[in-house]
CSV table of N, CA and C in Angstrom, one decimal:
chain,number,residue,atom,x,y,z
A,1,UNK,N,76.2,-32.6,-91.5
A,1,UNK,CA,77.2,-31.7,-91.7
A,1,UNK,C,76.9,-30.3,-91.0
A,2,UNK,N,78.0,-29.7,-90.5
A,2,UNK,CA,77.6,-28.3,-89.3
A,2,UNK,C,77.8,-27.4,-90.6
A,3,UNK,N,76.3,-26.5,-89.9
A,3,UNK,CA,76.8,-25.0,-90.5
A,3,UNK,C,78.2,-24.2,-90.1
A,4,UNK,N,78.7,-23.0,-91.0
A,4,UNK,CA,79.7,-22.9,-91.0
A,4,UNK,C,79.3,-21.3,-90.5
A,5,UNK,N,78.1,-21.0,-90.7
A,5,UNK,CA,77.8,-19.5,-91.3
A,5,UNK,C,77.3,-19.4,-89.9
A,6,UNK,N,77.8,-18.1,-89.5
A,6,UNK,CA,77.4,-17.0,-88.1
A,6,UNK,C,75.5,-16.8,-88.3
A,7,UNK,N,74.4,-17.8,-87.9
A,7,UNK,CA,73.4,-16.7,-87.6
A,7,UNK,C,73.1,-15.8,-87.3
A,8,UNK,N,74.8,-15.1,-86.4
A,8,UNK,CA,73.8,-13.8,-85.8
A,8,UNK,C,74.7,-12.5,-86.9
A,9,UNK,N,73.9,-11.6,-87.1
A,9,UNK,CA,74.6,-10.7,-87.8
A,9,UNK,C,75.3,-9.7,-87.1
A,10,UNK,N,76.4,-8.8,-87.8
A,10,UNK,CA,77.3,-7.8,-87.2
A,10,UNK,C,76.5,-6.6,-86.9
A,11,UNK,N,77.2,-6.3,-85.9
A,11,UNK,CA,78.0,-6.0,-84.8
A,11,UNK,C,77.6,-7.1,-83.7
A,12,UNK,N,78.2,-7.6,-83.3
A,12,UNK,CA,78.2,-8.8,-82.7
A,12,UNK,C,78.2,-8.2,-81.0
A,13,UNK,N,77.1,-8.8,-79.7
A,13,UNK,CA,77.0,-7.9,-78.8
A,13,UNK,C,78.0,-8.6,-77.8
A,14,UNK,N,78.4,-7.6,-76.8
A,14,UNK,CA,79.4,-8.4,-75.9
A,14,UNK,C,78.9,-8.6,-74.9
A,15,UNK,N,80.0,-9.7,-74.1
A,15,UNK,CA,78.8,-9.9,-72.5
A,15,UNK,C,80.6,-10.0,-71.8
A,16,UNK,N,80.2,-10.7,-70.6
A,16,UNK,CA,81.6,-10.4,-69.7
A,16,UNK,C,82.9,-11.0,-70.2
A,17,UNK,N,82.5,-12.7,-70.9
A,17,UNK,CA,83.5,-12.6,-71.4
A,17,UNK,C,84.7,-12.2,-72.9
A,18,UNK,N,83.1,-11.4,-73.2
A,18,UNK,CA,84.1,-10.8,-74.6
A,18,UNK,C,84.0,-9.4,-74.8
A,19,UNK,N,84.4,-8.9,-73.8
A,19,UNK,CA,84.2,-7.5,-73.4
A,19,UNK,C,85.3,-6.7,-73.5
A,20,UNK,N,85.6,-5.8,-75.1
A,20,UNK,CA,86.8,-5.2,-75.5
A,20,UNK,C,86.5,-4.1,-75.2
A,21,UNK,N,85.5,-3.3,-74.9
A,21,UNK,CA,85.6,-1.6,-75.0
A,21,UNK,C,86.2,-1.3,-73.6
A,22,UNK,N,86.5,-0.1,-73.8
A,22,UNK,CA,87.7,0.6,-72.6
A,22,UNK,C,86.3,1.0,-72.0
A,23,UNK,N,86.3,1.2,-70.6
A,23,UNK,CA,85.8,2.0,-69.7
A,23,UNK,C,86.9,2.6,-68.7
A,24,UNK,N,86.6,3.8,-68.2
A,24,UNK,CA,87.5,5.0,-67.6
A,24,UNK,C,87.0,4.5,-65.8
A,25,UNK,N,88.2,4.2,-65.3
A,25,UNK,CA,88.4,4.1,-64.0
A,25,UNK,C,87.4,5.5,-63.1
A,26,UNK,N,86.7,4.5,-62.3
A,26,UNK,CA,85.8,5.5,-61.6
A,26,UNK,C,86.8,6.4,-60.3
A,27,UNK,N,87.7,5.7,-59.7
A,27,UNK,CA,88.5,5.4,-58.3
A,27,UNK,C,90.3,5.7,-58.7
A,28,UNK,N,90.8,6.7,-58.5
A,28,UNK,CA,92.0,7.2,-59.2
A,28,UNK,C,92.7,6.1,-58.2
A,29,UNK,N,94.2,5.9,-58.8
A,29,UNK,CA,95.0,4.8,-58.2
A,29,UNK,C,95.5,5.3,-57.1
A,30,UNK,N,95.9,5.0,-56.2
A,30,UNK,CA,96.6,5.4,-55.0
A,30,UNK,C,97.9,5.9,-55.1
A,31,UNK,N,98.3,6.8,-54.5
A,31,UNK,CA,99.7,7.9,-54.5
A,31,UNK,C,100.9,6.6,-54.4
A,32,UNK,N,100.3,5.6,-53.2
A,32,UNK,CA,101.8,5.0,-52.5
A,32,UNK,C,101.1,3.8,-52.8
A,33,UNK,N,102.2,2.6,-52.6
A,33,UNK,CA,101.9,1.5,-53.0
A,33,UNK,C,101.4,0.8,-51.6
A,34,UNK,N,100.2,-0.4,-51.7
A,34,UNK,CA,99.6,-0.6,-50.6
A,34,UNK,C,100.2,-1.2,-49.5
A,35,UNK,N,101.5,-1.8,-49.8
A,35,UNK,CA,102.2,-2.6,-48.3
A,35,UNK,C,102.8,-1.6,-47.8
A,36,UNK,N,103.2,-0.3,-48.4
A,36,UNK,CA,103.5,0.8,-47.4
A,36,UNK,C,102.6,1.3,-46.9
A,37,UNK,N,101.3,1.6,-47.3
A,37,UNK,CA,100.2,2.6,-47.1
A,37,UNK,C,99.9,1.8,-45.9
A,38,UNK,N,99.9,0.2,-46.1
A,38,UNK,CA,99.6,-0.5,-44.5
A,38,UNK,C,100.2,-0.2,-43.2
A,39,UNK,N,101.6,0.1,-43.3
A,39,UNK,CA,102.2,0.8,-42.3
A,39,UNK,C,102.2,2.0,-41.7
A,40,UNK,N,101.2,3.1,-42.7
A,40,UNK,CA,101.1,4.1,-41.7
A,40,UNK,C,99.8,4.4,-41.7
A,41,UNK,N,99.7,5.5,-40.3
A,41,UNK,CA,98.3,5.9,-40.4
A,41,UNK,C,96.9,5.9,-40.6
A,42,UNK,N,96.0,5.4,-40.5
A,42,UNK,CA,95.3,4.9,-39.3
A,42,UNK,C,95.4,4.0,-39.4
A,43,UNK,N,95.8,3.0,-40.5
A,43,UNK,CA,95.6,1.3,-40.7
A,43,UNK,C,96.9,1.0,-39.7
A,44,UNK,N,97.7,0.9,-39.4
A,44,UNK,CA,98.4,0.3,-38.5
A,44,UNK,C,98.5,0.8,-37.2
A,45,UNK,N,97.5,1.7,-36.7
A,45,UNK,CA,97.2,1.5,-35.6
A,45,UNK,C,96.1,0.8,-35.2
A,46,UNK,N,95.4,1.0,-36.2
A,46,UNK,CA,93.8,-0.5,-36.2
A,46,UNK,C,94.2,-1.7,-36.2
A,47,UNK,N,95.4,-1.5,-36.6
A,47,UNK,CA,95.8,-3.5,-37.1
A,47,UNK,C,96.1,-3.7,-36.0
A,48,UNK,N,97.5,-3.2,-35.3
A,48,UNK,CA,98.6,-3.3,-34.4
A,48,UNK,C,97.5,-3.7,-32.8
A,49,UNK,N,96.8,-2.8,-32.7
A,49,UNK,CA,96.3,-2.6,-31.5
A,49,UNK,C,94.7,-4.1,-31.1
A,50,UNK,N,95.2,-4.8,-30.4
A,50,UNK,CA,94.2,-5.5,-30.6
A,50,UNK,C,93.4,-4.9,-29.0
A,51,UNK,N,92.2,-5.9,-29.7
A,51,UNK,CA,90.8,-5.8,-28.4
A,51,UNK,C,90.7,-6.8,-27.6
A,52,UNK,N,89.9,-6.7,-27.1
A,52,UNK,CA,89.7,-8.0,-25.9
A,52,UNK,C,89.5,-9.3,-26.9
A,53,UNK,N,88.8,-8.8,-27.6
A,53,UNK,CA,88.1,-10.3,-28.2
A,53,UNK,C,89.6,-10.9,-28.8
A,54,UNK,N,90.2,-10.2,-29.8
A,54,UNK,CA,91.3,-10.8,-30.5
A,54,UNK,C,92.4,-11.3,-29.3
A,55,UNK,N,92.4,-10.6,-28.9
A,55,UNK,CA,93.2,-11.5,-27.7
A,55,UNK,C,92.8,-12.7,-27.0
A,56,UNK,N,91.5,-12.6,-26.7
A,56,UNK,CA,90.9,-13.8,-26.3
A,56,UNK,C,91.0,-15.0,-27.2
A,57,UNK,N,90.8,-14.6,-28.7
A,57,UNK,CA,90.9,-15.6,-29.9
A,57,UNK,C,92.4,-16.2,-29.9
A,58,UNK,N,93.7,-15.6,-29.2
A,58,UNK,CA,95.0,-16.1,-29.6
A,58,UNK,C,95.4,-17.4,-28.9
A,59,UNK,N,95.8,-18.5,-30.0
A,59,UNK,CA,96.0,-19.7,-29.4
A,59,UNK,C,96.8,-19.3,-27.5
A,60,UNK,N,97.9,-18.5,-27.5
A,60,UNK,CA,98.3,-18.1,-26.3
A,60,UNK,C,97.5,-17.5,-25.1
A,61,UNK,N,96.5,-17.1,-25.2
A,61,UNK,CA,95.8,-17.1,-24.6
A,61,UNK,C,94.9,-18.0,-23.1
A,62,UNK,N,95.1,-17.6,-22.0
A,62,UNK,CA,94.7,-18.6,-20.9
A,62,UNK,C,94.4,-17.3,-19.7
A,63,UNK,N,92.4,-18.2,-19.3
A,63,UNK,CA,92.6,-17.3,-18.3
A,63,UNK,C,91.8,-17.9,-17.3
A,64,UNK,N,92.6,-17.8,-16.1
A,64,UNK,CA,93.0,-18.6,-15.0
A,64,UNK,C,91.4,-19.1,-14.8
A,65,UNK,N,90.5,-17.9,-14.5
A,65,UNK,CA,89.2,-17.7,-14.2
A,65,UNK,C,88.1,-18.6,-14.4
A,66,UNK,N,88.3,-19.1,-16.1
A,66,UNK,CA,87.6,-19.1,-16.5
A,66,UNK,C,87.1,-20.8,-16.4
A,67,UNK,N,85.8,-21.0,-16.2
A,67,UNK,CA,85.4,-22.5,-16.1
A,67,UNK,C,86.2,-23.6,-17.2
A,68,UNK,N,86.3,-24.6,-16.5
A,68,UNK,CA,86.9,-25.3,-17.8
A,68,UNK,C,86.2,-26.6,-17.7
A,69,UNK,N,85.1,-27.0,-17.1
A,69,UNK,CA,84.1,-27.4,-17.5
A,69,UNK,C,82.7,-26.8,-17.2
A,70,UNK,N,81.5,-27.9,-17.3
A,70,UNK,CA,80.2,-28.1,-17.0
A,70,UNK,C,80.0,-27.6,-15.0
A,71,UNK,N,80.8,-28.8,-14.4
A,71,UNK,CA,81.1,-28.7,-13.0
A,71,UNK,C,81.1,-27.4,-12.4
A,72,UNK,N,82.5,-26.9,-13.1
A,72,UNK,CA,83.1,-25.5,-12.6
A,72,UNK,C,81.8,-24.7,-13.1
A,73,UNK,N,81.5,-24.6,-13.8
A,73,UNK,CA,80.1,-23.5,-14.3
A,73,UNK,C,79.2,-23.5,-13.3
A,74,UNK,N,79.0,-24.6,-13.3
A,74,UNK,CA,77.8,-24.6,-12.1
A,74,UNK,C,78.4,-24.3,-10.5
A,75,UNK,N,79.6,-24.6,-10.1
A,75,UNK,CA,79.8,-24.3,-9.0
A,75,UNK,C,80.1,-22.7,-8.7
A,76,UNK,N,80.7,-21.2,-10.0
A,76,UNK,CA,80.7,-20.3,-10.3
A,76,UNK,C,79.4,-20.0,-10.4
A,77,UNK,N,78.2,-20.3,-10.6
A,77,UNK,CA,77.2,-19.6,-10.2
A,77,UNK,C,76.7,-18.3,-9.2
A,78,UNK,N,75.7,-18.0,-9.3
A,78,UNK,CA,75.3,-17.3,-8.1
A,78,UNK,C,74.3,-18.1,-7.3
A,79,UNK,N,73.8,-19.1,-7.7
A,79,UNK,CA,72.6,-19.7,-7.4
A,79,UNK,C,72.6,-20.2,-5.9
A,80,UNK,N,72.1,-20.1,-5.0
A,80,UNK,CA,72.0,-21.0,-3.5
A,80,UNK,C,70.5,-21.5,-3.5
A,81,UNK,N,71.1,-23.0,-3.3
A,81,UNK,CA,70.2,-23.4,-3.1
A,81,UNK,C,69.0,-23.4,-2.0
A,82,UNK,N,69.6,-23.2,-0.9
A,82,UNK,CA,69.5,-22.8,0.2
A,82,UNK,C,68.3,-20.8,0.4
A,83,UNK,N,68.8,-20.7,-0.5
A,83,UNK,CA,67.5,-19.4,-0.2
A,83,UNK,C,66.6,-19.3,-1.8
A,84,UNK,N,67.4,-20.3,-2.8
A,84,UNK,CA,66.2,-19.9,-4.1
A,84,UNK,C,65.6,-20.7,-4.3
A,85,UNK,N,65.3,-21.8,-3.7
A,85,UNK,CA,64.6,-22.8,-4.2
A,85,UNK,C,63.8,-23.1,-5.4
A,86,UNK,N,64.2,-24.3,-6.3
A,86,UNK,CA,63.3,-24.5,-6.8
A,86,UNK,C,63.1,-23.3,-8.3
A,87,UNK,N,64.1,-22.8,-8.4
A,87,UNK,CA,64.4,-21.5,-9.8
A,87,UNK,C,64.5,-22.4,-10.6
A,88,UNK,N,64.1,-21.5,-12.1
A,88,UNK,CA,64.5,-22.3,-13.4
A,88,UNK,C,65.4,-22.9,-14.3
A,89,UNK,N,66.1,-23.5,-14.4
A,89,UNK,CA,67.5,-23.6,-15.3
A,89,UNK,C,68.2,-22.7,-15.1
A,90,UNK,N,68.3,-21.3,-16.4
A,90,UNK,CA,68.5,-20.6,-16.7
A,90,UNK,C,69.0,-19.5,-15.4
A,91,UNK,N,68.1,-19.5,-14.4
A,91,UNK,CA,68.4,-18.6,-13.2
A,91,UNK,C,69.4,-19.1,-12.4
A,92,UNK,N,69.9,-20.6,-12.5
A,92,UNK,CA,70.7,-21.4,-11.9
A,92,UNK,C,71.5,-21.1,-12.6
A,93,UNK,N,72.1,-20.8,-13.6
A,93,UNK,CA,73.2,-20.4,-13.9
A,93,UNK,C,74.1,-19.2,-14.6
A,94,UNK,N,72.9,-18.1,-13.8
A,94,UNK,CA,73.9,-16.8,-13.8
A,94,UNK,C,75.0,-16.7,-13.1
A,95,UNK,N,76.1,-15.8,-13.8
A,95,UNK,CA,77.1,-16.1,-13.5
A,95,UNK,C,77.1,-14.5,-12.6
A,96,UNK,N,78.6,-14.2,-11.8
A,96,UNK,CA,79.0,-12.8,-10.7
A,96,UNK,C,79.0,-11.8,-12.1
A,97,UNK,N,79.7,-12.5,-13.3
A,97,UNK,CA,80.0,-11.6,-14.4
A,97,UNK,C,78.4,-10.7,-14.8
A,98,UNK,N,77.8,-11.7,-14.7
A,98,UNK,CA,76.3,-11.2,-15.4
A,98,UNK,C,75.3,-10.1,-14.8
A,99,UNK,N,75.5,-10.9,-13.3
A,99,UNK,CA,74.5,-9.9,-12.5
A,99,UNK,C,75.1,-8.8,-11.7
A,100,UNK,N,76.5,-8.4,-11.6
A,100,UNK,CA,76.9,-7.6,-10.9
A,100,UNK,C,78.1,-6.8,-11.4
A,101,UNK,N,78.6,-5.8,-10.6
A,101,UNK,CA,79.7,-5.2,-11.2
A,101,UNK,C,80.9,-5.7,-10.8
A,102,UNK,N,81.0,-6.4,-9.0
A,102,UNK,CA,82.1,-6.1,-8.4
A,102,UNK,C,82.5,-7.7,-8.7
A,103,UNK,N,83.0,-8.3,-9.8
A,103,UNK,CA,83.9,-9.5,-10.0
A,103,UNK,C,85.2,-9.1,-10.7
A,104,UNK,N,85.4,-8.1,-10.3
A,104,UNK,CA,87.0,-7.6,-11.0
A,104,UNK,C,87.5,-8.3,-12.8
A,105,UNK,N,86.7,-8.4,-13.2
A,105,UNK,CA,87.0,-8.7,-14.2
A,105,UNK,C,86.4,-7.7,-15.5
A,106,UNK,N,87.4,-7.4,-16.5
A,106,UNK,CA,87.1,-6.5,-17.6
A,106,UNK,C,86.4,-7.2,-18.8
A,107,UNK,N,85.5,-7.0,-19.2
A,107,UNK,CA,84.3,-7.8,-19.8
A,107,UNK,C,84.9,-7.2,-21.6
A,108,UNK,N,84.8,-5.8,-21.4
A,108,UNK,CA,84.5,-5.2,-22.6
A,108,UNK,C,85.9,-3.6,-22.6
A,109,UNK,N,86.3,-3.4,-23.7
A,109,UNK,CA,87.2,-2.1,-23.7
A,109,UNK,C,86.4,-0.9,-23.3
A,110,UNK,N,85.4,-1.0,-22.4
A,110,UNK,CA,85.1,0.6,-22.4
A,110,UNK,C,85.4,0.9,-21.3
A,111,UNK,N,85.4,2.4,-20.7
A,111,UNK,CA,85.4,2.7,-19.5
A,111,UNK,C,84.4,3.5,-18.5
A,112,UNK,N,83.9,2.8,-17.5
A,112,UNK,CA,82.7,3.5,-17.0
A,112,UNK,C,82.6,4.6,-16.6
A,113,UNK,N,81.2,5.3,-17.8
A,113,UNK,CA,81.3,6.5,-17.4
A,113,UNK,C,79.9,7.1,-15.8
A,114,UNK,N,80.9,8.1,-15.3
A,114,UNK,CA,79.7,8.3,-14.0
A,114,UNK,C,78.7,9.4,-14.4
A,115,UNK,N,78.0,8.8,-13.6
A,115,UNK,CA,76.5,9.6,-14.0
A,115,UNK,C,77.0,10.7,-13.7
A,116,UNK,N,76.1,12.0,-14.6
A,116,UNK,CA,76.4,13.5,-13.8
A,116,UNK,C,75.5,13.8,-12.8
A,117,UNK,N,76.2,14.6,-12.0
A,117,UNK,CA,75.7,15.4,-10.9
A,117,UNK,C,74.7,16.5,-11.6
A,118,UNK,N,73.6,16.4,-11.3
A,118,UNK,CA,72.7,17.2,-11.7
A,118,UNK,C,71.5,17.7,-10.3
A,119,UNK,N,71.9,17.5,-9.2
A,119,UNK,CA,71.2,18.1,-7.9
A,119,UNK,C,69.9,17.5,-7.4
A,120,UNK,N,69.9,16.2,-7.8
A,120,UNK,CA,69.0,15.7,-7.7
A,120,UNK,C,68.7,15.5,-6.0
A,121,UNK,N,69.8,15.3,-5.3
A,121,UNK,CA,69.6,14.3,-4.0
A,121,UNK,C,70.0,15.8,-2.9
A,122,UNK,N,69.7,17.0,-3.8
A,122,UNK,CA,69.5,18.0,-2.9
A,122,UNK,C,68.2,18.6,-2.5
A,123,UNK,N,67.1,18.4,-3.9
A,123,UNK,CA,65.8,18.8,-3.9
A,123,UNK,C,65.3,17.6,-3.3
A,124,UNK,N,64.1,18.4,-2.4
A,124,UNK,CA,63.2,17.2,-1.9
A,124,UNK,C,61.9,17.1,-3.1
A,125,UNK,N,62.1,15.4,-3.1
A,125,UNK,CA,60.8,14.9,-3.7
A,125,UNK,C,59.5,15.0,-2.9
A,126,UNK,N,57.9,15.9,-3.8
A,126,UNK,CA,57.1,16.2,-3.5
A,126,UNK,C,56.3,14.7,-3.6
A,127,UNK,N,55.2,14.7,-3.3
A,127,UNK,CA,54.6,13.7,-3.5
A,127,UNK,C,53.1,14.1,-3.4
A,128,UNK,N,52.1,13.9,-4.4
A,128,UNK,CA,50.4,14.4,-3.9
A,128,UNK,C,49.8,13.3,-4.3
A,129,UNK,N,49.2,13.4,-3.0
A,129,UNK,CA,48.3,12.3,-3.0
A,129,UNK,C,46.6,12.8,-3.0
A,130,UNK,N,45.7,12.3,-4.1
A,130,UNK,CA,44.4,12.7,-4.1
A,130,UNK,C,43.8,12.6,-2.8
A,131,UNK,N,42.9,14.0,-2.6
A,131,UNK,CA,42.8,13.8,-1.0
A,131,UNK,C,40.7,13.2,-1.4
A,132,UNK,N,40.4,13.1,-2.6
A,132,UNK,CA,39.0,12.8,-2.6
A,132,UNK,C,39.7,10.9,-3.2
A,133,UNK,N,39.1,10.2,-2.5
A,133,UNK,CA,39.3,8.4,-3.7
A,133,UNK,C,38.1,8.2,-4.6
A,134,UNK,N,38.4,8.4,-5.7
A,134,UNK,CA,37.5,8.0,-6.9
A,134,UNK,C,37.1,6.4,-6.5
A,135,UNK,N,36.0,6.6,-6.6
A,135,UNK,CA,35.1,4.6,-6.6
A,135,UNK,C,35.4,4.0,-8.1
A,136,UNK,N,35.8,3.4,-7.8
A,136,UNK,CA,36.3,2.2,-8.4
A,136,UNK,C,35.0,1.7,-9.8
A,137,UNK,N,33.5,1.7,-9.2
A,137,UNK,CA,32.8,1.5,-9.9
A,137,UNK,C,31.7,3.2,-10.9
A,138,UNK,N,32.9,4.2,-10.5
A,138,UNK,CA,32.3,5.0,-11.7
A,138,UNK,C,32.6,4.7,-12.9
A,139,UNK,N,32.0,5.2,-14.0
A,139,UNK,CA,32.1,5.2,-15.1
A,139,UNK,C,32.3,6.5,-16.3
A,140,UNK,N,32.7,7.4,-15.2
A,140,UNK,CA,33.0,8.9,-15.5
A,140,UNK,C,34.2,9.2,-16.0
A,141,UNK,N,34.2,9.3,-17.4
A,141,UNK,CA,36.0,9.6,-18.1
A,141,UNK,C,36.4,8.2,-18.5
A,142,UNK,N,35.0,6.8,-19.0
A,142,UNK,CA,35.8,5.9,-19.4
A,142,UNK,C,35.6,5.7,-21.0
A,143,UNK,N,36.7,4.5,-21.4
A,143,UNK,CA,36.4,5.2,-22.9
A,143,UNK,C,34.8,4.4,-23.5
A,144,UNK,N,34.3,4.6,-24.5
A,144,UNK,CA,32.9,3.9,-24.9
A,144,UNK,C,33.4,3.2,-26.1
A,145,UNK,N,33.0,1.8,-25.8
A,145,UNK,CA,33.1,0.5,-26.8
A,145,UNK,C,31.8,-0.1,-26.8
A,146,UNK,N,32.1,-1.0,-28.1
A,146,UNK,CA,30.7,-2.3,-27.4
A,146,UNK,C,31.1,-3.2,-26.9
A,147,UNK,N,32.1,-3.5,-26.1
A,147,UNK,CA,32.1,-4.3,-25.0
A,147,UNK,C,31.7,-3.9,-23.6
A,148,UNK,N,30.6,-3.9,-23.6
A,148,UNK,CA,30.2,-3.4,-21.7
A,148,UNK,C,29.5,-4.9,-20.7
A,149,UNK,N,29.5,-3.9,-19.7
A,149,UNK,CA,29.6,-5.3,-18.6
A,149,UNK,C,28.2,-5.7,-18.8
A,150,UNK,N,27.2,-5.1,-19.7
A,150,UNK,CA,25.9,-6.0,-19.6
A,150,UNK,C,26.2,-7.0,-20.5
A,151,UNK,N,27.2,-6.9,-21.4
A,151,UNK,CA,27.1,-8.0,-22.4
A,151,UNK,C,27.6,-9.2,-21.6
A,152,UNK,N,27.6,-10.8,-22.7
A,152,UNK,CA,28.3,-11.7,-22.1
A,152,UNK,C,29.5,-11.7,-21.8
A,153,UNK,N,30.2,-11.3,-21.0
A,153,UNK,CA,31.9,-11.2,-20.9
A,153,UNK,C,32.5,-9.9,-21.9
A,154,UNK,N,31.2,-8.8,-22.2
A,154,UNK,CA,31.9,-8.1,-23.2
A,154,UNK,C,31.7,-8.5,-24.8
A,155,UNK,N,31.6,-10.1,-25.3
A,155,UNK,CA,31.9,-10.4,-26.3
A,155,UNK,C,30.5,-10.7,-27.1
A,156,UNK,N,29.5,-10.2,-26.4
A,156,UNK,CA,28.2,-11.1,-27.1
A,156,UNK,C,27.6,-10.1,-28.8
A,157,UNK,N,26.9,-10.4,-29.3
A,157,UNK,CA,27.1,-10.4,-30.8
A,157,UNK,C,25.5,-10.3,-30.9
A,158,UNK,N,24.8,-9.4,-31.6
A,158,UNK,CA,23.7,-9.7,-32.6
A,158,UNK,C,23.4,-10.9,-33.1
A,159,UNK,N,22.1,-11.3,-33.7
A,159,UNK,CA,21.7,-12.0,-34.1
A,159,UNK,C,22.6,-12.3,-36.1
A,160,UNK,N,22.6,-10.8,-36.2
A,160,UNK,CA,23.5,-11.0,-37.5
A,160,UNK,C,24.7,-10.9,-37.7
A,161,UNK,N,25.0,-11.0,-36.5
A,161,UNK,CA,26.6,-11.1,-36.2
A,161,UNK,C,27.2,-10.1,-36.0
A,162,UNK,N,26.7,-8.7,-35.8
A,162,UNK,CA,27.4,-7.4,-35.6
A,162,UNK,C,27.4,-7.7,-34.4
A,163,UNK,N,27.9,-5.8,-33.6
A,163,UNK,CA,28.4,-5.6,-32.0
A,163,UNK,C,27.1,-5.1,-31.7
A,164,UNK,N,26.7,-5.1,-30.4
A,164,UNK,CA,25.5,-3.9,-30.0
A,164,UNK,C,26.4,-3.0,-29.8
A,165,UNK,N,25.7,-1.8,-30.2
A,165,UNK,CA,26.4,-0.4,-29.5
A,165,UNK,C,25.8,0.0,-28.6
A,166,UNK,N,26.5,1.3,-27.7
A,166,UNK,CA,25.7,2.1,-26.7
A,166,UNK,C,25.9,3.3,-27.5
């Protein structure tokens, strides 16, 4: 026979689904209703206006250019065989879009901006060249480790397993 009696005693605690107390709206309700609020300002110029990508995503979408197989990909290459011989995969099939600017095609919505003029290609570049050549085998100004060239390759070790130092 089932108990009839509540084990748990009152005030009884609530969780999500038995959740009667009021709580006060953090977010005040909006002036206009939202299918109008979609038609102006800034949202329906964000919506209206699409990008390269969304256009490229539209079933209507077709462009002339573009490979429409494996074949065509590889024949659009830059790759010649004839002067690269023997390159990796990957280098065989960069495309005009990838490595260059001049394939007349718009990749991305930005617009290129030009470098500034800052007078560069009016100043002559200096150039100094040390007129003493440091030897190769000084040791003047290098930094000090215990790897030095008397050791075995740098790496040799004590008997108790430390570094020698200098």
């Amino acid at each position: 026979m089932a108990r009839k009696c509540n084990p748990y005693p009152f005030p009884r605690h609530e969780n999500d689904h038995t959740f009667t107390g009021t709580k006060e709206c953090q977010k005040h309700p909006f002036e206009t209703p939202i299918h109008i609020a979609q038609n102006e300002s800034p949202w329906s110029r964000l919506n209206d206006t699409a990008t390269l990508a969304s256009v490229r995503r539209n079933v209507c979408y077709y462009d002339q250019e573009a490979p429409r197989d494996s074949l065509d990909f590889h024949l659009k290459s830059t790759y010649d065989h004839h002067q690269e011989f023997l390159c990796n995969k990957n280098e065989t099939l960069f495309q005009r879009e990838t490595s260059s600017d001049d394939h007349g095609r718009i990749l991305k919505n930005r617009q290129k901006a030009e470098a500034p003029q800052c007078g560069l290609e009016k100043r002559e570049i200096r150039l100094w060249v040390n007129p003493q050549k440091a030897s190769i085998y000084s040791i003047q100004g290098t930094i000090e480790s215990h790897h030095n060239a008397s050791t075995n390759r740098g790496y040799s070790r004590k008997h108790d397993g430390g570094f020698y130092s200098t």
